[in-house]
Short mmCIF file of C-alpha atoms in Angstrom, two decimals:
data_model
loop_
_atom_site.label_atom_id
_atom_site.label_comp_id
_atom_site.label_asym_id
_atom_site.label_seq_id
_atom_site.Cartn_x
_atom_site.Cartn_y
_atom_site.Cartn_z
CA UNK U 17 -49.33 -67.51 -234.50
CA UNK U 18 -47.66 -68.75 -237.32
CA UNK U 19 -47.21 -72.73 -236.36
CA UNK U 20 -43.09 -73.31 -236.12
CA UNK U 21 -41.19 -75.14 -238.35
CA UNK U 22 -37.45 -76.81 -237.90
CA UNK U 23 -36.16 -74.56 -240.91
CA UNK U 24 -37.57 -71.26 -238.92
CA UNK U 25 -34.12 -69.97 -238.31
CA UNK U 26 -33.04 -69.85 -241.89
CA UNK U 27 -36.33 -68.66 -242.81
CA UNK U 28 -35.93 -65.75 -240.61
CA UNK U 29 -32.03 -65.21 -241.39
CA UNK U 30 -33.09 -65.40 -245.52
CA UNK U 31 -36.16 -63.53 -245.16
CA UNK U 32 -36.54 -60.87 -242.52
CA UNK U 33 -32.60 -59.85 -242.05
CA UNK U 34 -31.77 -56.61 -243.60
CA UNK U 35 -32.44 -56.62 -247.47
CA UNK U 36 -29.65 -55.95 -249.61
CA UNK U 37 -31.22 -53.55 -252.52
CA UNK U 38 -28.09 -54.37 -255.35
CA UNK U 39 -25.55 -56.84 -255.33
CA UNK U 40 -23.10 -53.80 -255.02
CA UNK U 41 -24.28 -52.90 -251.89
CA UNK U 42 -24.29 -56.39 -251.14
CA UNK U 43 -20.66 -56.67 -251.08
CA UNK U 44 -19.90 -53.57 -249.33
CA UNK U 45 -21.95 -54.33 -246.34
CA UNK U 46 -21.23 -57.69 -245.47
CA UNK U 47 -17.70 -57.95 -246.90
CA UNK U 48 -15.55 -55.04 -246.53
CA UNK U 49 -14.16 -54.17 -242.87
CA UNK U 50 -17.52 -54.96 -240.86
CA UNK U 51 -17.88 -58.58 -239.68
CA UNK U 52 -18.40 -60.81 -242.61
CA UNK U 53 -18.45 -64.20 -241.20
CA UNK U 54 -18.99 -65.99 -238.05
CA UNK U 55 -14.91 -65.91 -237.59
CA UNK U 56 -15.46 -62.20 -237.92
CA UNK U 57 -18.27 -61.98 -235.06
CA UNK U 58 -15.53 -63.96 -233.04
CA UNK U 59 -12.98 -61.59 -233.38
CA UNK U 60 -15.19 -58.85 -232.64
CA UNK U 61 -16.14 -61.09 -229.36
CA UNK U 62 -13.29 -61.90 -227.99
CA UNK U 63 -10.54 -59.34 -229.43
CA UNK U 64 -10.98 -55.93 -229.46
CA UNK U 65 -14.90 -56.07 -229.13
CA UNK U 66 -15.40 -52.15 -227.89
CA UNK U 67 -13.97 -50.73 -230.64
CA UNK U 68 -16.82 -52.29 -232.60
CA UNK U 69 -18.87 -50.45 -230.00
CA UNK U 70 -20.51 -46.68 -230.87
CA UNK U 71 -20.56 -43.88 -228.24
CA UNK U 72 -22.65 -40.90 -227.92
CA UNK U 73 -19.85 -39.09 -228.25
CA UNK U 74 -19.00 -40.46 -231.85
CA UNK U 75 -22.46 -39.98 -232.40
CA UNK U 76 -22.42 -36.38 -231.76
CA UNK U 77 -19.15 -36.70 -233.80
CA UNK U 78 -21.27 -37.86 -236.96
CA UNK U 79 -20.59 -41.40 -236.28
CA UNK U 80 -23.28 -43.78 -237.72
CA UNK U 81 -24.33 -45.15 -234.61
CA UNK U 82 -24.84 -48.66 -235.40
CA UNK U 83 -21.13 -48.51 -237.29
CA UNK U 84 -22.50 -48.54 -240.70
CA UNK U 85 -19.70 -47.20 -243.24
CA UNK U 86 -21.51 -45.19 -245.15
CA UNK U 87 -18.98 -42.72 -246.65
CA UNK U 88 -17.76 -46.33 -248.34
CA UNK U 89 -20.77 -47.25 -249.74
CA UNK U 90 -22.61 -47.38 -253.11
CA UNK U 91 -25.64 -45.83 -251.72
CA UNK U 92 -26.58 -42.84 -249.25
CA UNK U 93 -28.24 -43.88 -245.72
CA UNK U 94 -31.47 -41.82 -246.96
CA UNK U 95 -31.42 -43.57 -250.33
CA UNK U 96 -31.56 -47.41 -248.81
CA UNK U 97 -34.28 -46.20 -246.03
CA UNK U 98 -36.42 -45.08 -248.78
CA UNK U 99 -35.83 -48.71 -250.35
CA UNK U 100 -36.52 -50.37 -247.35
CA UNK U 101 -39.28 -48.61 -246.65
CA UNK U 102 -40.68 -50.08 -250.25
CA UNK U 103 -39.54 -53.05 -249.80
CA UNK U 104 -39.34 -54.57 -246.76
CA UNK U 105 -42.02 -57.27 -245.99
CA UNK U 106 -44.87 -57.07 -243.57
CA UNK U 107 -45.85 -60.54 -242.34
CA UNK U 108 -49.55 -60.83 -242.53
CA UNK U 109 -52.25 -63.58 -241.29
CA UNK U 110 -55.12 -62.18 -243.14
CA UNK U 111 -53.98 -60.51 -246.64
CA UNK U 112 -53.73 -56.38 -247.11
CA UNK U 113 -54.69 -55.71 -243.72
CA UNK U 114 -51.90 -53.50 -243.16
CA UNK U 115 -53.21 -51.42 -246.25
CA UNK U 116 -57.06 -51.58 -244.71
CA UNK U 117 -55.95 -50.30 -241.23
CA UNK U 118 -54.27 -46.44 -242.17
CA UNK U 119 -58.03 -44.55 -242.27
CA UNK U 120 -58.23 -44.49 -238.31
CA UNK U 121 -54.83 -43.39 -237.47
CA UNK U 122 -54.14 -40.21 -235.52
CA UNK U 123 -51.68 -38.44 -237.08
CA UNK U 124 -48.67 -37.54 -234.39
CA UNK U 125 -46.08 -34.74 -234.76
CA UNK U 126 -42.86 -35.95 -234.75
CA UNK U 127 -39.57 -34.88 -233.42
CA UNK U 128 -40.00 -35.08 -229.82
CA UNK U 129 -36.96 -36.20 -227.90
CA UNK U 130 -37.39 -38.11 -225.20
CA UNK U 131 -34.52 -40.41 -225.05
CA UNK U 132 -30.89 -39.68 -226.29
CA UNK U 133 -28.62 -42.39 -227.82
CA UNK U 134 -25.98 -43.42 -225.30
CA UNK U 135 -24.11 -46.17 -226.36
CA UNK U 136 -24.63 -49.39 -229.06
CA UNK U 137 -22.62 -52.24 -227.61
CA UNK U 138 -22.23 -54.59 -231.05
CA UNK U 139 -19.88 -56.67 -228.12
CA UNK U 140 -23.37 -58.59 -227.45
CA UNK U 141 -25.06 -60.19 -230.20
CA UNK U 142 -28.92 -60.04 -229.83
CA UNK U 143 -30.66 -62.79 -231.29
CA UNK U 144 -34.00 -64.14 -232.39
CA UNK U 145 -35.68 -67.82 -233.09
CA UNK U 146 -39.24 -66.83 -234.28
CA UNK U 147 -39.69 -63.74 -236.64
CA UNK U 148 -43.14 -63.00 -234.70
CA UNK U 149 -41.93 -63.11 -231.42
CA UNK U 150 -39.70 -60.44 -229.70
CA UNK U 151 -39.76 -60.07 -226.40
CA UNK U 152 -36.14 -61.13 -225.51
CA UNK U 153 -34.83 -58.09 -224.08
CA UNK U 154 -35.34 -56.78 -220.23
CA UNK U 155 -34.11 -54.35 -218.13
CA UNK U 156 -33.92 -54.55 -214.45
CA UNK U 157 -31.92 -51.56 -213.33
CA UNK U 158 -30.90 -48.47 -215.52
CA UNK U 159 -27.45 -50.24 -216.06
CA UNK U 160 -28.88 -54.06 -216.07
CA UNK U 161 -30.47 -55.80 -219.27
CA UNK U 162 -31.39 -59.32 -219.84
CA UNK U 163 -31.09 -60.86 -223.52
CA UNK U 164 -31.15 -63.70 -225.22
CA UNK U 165 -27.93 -64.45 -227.80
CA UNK U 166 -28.11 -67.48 -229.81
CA UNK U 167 -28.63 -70.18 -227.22
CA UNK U 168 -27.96 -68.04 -224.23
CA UNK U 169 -29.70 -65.32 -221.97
CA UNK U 170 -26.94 -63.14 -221.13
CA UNK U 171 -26.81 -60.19 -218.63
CA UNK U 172 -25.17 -57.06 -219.84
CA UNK U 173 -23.82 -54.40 -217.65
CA UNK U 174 -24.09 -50.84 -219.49
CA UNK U 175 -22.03 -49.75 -216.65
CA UNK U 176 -18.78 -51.37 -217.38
CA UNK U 177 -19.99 -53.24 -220.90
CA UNK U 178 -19.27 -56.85 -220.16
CA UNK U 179 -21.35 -59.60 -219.91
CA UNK U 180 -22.17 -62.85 -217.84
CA UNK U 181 -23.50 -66.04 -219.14
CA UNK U 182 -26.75 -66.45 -217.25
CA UNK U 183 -28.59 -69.30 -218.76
CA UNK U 184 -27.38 -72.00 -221.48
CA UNK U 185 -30.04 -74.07 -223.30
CA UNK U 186 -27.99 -75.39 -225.65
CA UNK U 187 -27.64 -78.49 -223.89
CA UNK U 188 -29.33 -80.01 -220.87
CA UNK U 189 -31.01 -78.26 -218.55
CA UNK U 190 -32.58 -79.67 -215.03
CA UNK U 191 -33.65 -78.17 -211.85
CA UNK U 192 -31.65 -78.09 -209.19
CA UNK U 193 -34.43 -77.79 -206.86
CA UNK U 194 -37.26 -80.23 -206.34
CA UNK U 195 -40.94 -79.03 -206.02
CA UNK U 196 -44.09 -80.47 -206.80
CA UNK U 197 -44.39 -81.19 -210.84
CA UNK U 198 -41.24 -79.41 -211.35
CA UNK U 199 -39.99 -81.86 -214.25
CA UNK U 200 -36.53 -82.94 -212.52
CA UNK U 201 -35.20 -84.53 -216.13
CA UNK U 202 -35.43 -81.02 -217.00
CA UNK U 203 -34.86 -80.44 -221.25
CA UNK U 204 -32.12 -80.89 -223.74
CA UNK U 205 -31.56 -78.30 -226.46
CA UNK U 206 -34.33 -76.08 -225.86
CA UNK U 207 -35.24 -72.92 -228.17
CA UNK U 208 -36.59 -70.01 -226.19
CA UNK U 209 -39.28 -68.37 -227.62
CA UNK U 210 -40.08 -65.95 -224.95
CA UNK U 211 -38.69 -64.54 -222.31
CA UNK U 212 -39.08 -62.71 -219.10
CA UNK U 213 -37.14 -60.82 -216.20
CA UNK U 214 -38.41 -58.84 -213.16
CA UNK U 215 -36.50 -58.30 -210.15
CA UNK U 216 -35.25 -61.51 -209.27
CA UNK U 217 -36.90 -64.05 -211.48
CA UNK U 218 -36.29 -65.17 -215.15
CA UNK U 219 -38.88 -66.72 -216.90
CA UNK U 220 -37.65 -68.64 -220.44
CA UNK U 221 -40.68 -69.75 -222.95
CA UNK U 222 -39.63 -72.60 -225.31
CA UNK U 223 -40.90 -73.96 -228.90
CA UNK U 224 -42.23 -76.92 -227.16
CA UNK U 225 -44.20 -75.50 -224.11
CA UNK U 226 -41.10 -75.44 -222.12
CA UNK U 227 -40.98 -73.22 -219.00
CA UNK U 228 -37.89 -72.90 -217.49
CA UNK U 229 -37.30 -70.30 -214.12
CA UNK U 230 -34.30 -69.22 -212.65
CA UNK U 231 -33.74 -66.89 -209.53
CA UNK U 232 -30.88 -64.69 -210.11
CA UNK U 233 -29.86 -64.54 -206.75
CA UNK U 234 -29.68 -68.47 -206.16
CA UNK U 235 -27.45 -71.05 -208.45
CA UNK U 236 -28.92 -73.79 -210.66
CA UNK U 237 -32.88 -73.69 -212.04
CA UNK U 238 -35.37 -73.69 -209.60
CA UNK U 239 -38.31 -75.09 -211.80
CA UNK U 240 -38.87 -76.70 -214.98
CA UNK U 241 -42.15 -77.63 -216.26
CA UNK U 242 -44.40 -78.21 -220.04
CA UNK U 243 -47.49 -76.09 -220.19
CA UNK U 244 -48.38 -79.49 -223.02
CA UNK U 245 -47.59 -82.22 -225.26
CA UNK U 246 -49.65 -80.80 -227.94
CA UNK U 247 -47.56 -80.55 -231.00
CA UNK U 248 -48.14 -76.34 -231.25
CA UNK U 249 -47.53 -75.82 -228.40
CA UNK U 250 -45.06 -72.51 -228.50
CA UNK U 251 -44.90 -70.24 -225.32
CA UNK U 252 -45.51 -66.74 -227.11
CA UNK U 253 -45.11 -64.80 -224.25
CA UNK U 254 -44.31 -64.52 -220.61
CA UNK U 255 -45.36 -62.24 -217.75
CA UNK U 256 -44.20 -61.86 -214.05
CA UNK U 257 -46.05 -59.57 -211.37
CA UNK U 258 -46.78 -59.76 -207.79
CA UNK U 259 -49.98 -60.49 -207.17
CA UNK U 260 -52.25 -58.75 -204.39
CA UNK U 261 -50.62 -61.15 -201.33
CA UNK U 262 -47.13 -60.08 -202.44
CA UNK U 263 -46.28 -63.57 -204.39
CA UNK U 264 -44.77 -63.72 -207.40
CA UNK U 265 -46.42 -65.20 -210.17
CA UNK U 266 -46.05 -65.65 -213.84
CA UNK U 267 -48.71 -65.77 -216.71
CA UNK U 268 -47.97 -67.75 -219.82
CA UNK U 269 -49.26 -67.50 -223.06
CA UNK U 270 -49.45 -70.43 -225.41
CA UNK U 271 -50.19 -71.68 -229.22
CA UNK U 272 -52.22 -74.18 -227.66
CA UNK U 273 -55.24 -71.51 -226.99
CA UNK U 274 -54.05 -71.52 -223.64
CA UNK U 275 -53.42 -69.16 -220.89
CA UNK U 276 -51.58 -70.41 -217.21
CA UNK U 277 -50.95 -68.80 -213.91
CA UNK U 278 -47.74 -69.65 -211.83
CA UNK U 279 -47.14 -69.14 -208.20
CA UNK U 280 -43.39 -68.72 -207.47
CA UNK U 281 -43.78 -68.60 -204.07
CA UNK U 282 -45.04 -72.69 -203.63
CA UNK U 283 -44.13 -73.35 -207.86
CA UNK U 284 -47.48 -74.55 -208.91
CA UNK U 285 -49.75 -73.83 -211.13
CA UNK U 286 -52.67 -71.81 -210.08
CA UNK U 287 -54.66 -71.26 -213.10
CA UNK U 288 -55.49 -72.49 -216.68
CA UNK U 289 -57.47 -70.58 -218.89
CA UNK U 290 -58.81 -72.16 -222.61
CA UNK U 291 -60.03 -69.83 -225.29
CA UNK U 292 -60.78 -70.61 -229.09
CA UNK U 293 -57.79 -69.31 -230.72
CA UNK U 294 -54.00 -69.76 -229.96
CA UNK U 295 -53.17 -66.78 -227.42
CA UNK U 296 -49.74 -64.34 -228.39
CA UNK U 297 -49.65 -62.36 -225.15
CA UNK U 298 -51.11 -61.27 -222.30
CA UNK U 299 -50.80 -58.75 -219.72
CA UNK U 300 -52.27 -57.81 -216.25
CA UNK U 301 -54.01 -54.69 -215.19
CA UNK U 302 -52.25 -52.84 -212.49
CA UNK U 303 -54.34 -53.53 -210.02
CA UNK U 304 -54.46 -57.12 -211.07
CA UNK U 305 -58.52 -57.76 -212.09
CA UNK U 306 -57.99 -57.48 -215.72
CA UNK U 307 -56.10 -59.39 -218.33
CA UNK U 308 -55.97 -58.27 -221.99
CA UNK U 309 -55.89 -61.50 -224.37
CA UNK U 310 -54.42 -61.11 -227.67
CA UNK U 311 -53.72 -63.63 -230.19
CA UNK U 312 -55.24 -65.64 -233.10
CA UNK U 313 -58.10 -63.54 -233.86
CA UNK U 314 -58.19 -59.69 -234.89
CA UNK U 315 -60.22 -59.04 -232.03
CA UNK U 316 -58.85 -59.11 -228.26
CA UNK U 317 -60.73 -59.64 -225.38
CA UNK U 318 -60.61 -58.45 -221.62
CA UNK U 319 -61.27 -60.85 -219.03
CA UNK U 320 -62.07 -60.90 -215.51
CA UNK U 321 -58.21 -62.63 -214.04
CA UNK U 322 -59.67 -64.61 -211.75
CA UNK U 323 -62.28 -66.60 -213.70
CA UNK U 324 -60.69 -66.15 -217.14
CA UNK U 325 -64.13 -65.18 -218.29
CA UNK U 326 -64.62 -62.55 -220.92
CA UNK U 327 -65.68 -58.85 -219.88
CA UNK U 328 -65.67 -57.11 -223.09
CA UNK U 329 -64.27 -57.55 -226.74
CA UNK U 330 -61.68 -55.44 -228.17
CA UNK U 331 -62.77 -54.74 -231.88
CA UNK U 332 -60.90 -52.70 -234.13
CA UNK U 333 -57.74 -54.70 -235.48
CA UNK U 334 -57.35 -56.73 -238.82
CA UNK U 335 -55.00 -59.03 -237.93
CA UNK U 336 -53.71 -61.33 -235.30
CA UNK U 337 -52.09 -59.23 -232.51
CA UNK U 338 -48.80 -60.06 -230.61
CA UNK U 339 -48.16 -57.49 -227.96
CA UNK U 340 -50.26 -55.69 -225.52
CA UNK U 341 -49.33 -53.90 -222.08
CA UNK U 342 -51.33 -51.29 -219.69
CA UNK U 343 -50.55 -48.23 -218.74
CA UNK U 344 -49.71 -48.05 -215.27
CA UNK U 345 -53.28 -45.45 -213.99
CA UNK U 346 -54.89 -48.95 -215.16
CA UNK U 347 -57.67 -46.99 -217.14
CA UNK U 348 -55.70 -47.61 -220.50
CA UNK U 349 -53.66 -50.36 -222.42
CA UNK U 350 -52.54 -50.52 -225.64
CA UNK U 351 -52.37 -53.66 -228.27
CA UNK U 352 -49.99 -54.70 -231.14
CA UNK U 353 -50.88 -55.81 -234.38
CA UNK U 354 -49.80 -57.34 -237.94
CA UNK U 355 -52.00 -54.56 -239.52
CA UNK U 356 -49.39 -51.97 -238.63
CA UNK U 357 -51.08 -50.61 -235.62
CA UNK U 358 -51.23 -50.19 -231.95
CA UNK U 359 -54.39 -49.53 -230.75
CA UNK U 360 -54.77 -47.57 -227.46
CA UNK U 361 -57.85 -48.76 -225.10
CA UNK U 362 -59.60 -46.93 -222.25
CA UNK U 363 -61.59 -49.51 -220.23
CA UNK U 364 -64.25 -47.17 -218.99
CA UNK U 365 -65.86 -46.94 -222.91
CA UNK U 366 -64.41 -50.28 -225.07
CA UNK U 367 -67.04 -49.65 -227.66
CA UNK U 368 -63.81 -48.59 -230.14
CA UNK U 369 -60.15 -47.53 -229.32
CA UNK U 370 -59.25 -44.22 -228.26
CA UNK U 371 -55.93 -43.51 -230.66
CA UNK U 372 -54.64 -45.84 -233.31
CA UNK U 373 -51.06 -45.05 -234.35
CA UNK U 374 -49.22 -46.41 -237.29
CA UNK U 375 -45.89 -48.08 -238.06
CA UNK U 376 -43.66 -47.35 -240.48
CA UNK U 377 -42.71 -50.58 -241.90
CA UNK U 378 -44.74 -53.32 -240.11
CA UNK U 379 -46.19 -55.38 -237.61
CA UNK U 380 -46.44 -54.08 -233.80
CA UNK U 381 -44.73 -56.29 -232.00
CA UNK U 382 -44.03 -55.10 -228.44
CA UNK U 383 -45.10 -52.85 -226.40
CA UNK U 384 -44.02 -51.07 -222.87
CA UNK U 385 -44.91 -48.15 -220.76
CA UNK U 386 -42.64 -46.44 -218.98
CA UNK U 387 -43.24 -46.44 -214.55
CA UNK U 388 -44.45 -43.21 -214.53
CA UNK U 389 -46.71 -43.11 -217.49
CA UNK U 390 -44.68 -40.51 -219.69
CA UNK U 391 -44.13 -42.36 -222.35
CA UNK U 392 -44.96 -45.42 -224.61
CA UNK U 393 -42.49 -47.16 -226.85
CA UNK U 394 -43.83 -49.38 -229.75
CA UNK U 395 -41.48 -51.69 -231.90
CA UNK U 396 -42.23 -52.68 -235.14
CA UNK U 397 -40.41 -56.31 -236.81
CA UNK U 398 -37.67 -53.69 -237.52
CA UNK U 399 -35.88 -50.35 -238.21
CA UNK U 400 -38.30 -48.56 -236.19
CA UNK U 401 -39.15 -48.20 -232.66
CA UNK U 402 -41.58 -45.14 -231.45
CA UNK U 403 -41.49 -43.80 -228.71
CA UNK U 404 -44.92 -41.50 -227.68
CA UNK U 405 -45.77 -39.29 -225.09
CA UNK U 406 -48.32 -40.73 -223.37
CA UNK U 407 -49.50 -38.53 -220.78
CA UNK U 408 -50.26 -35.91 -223.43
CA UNK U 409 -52.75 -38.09 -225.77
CA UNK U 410 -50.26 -39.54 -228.01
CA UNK U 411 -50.20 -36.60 -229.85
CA UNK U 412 -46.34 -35.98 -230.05
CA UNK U 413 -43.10 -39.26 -231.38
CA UNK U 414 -39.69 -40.07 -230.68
CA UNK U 415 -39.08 -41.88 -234.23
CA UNK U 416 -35.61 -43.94 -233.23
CA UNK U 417 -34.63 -44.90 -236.81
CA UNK U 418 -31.92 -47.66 -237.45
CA UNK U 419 -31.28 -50.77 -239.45
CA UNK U 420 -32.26 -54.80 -238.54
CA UNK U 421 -34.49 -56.99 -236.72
CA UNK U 422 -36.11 -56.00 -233.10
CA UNK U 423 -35.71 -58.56 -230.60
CA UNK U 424 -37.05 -56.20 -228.15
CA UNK U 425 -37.35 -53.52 -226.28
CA UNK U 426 -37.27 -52.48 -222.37
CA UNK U 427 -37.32 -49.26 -220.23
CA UNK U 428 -35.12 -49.82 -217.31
CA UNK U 429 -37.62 -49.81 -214.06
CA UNK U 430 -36.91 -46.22 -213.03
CA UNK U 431 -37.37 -45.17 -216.81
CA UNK U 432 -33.95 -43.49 -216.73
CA UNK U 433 -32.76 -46.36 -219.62
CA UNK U 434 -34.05 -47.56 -223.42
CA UNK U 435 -32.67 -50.75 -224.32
CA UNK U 436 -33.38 -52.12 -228.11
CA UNK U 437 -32.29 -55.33 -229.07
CA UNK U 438 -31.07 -55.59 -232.58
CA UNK U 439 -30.74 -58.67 -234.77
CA UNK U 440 -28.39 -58.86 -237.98
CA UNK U 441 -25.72 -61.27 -238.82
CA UNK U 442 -22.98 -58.14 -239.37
CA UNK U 443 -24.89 -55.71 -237.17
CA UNK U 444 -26.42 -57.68 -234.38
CA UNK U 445 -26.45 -55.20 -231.02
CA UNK U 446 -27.92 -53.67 -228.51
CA UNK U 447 -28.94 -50.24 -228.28
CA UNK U 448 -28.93 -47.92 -225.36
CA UNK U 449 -30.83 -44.68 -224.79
CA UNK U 450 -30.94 -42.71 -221.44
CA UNK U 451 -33.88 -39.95 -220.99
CA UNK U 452 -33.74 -36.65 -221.36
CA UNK U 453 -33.42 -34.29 -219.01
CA UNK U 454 -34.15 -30.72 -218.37
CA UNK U 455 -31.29 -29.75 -215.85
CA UNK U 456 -28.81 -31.73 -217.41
CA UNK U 457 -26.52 -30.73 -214.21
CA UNK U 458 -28.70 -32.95 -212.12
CA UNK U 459 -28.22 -36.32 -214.14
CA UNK U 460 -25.24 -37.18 -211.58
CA UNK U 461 -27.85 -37.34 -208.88
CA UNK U 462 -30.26 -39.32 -210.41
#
């Protein structure tokens, strides 16, 4: 991945925030009514912050539901889609791949509706450091989501729409338990790069190689550690499972070309895989033999999880890949790429991908799979998240269409929730999206 830089912040803020397409527009959108400034934000915060909020019901209403004002605007919500949609863009590692990449794409039918907007809660502000990094959004319960805003990962309730301060990195941070290489100075000021929640663990990747874990149900940090001292040496991504004994681990994913196993149970590192090019993300096959490697390289690789040697290359991509994720019969996974595509992979013929399915704008930068299988949701840098029905070959989308910046996206566990981070300075939210349902009559007993 792109190597950081201190000015990375502003570079994403200037660069990769919505684009205004006139000067008119301009001033209606970030000065009239809607939160302007960061003493705007504040009110919104701490004053009346749910009226900033959008229900379903406004929705249904004809509300815009991220609160845009569009009936006060110089310009029609179908006009600036259309200019963002020329516009906006694409970050790429090797030039005009995402133009190369559109002759294998299956084409999908769209209009499927799989998930229904429910709610977007502009109350909490979600945030990102690193424009090609965006997993910072989790959910652990249909109600329960994980975020990270500014220097904070906060836990919303959808429930009752208020949130707890979980974890502050703004200053110092230190264990408050002692284990075995658990760094006990702990780190000052650290920016999270990655993050992770499942069950009762939160994993937080930092700019530096930091790796800082919480338990949720315990006070303080358990662990702190640094994957390396290298100077790139960015945790891109973070994964938790239980491994085959029933202990938790954690794989991370580093710039330094770099890939580490965590036990949670005795904190200590495990494993420590090296391959040639700086690694984006990983993920583990269900029944925990397999990892997918993605990274610095258009083509992935498979490896065996225990030896970290490779079983098969993934060929097919033009670009360097941030986001891959199985589905959960552990005969396919999918990977994300800066040419504009996912790629979906069955492991019992790797020779080329089985579906490749296009974004709209850019870059595919996470990926999840619902529990059961149904369904697939792919996020691109922004506007655009699809959602695909997987157990029926990809061939039919959910299109959710807004406006900003993805930090990420989550289905709840029991894939009754859709959670989307958004990042913009006036529109910054989260969204919410419960599944559809057949017998609507049953929902309360779900």
């Amino acid at each position: 991945m792109s190597q950081y830089q201190g000015d990375d912040a502003e570079y994403m803020a200037d660069e990769y925030e919505m684009e205004d397409v006139d000067d008119e527009m301009d001033d209606e959108f970030r000065g009239r009514d809607m939160a302007g400034s960061e003493s705007d934000v504040d009110e919104y915060d701490h004053g009346n912050s749910k009226a900033a909020d959008t229900t379903a019901a406004q929705a249904r209403s004809g509300k815009d539901i991220q609160g845009i004002p569009w009936d006060r605007l110089s310009i029609t919500r179908e006009k600036y889609r259309q200019t963002r949609l020329e516009q906006y863009k694409n970050y790429e590692n090797i030039p005009q791949s995402g133009e190369g990449s559109g002759k294998d794409c299956k084409v999908t039918k769209k209009g499927g509706s799989y998930y229904e907007f429910r709610r977007n809660s502009r109350s909490v502000k979600s945030t990102i450091l690193h424009f090609q990094l965006r997993n910072l959004v989790w959910a652990t319960s249909k109600h329960d989501v994980y975020l990270m805003s500014h220097f904070t990962v906060v836990h919303w309730s959808s429930l009752n729409c208020s949130k707890q301060e979980v974890l502050n990195v703004s200053g110092h941070v230190a264990p408050s338990e002692k284990h075995p290489g658990s760094l006990l100075e702990g780190f000052t000021q650290t920016q999270v790069s990655t993050l992770s929640v499942k069950d009762k663990l939160l994993v937080a990747g930092g700019f530096q190689g930091e790796l800082i874990c919480k338990h949720l149900d315990r006070p303080g940090v358990s662990f702190c550690s640094r994957t390396t001292y290298d100077d790139n040496a960015i945790t891109n991504a973070v994964e938790i499972y239980v491994s085959a004994s029933g202990a938790v681990h954690f794989t991370a994913s580093n710039n330094d070309c770099g890939v580490r196993d965590f036990d949670m149970e005795k904190f200590q590192l495990t494993k420590h895989f090296r391959y040639p090019w700086p690694v984006n993300h990983t993920s583990l096959s269900p029944d925990g033999k397999l990892l997918t490697i993605v990274g610095d390289n258009p083509d992935g690789m498979l490896v065996d999880s225990q030896t970290g040697k490779t079983v098969m290359s993934l060929c097919g991509h033009l670009d360097f890949s941030f986001a891959s994720a199985w589905h959960p019969n552990g005969v396919t996974f999918a990977t994300g790429n800066q040419d504009k595509t996912c790629r979906v992979w069955d492991v019992r013929n790797l020779s080329k991908s089985v579906a490749v399915l296009k974004g709209n704008l850019g870059a595919i930068r996470s990926i999840r799979y619902t529990s059961d299988g149904q369904y697939m949701a792919m996020a691109e840098p922004a506007d655009f998240v699809h959602v695909y029905d997987a157990k029926n070959g990809y061939e039919k989308e959910q299109e959710i269409d807004f406006f900003g910046e993805i930090s990420g996206v989550s289905f709840s566990p029991d894939t009754e929730s859709l959670f989307i981070g958004v990042w913009d300075r006036t529109y910054g939210s989260l969204l919410e999206y419960g599944r559809c349902r057949n017998y609507s009559y049953l929902d309360s007993l779900i």
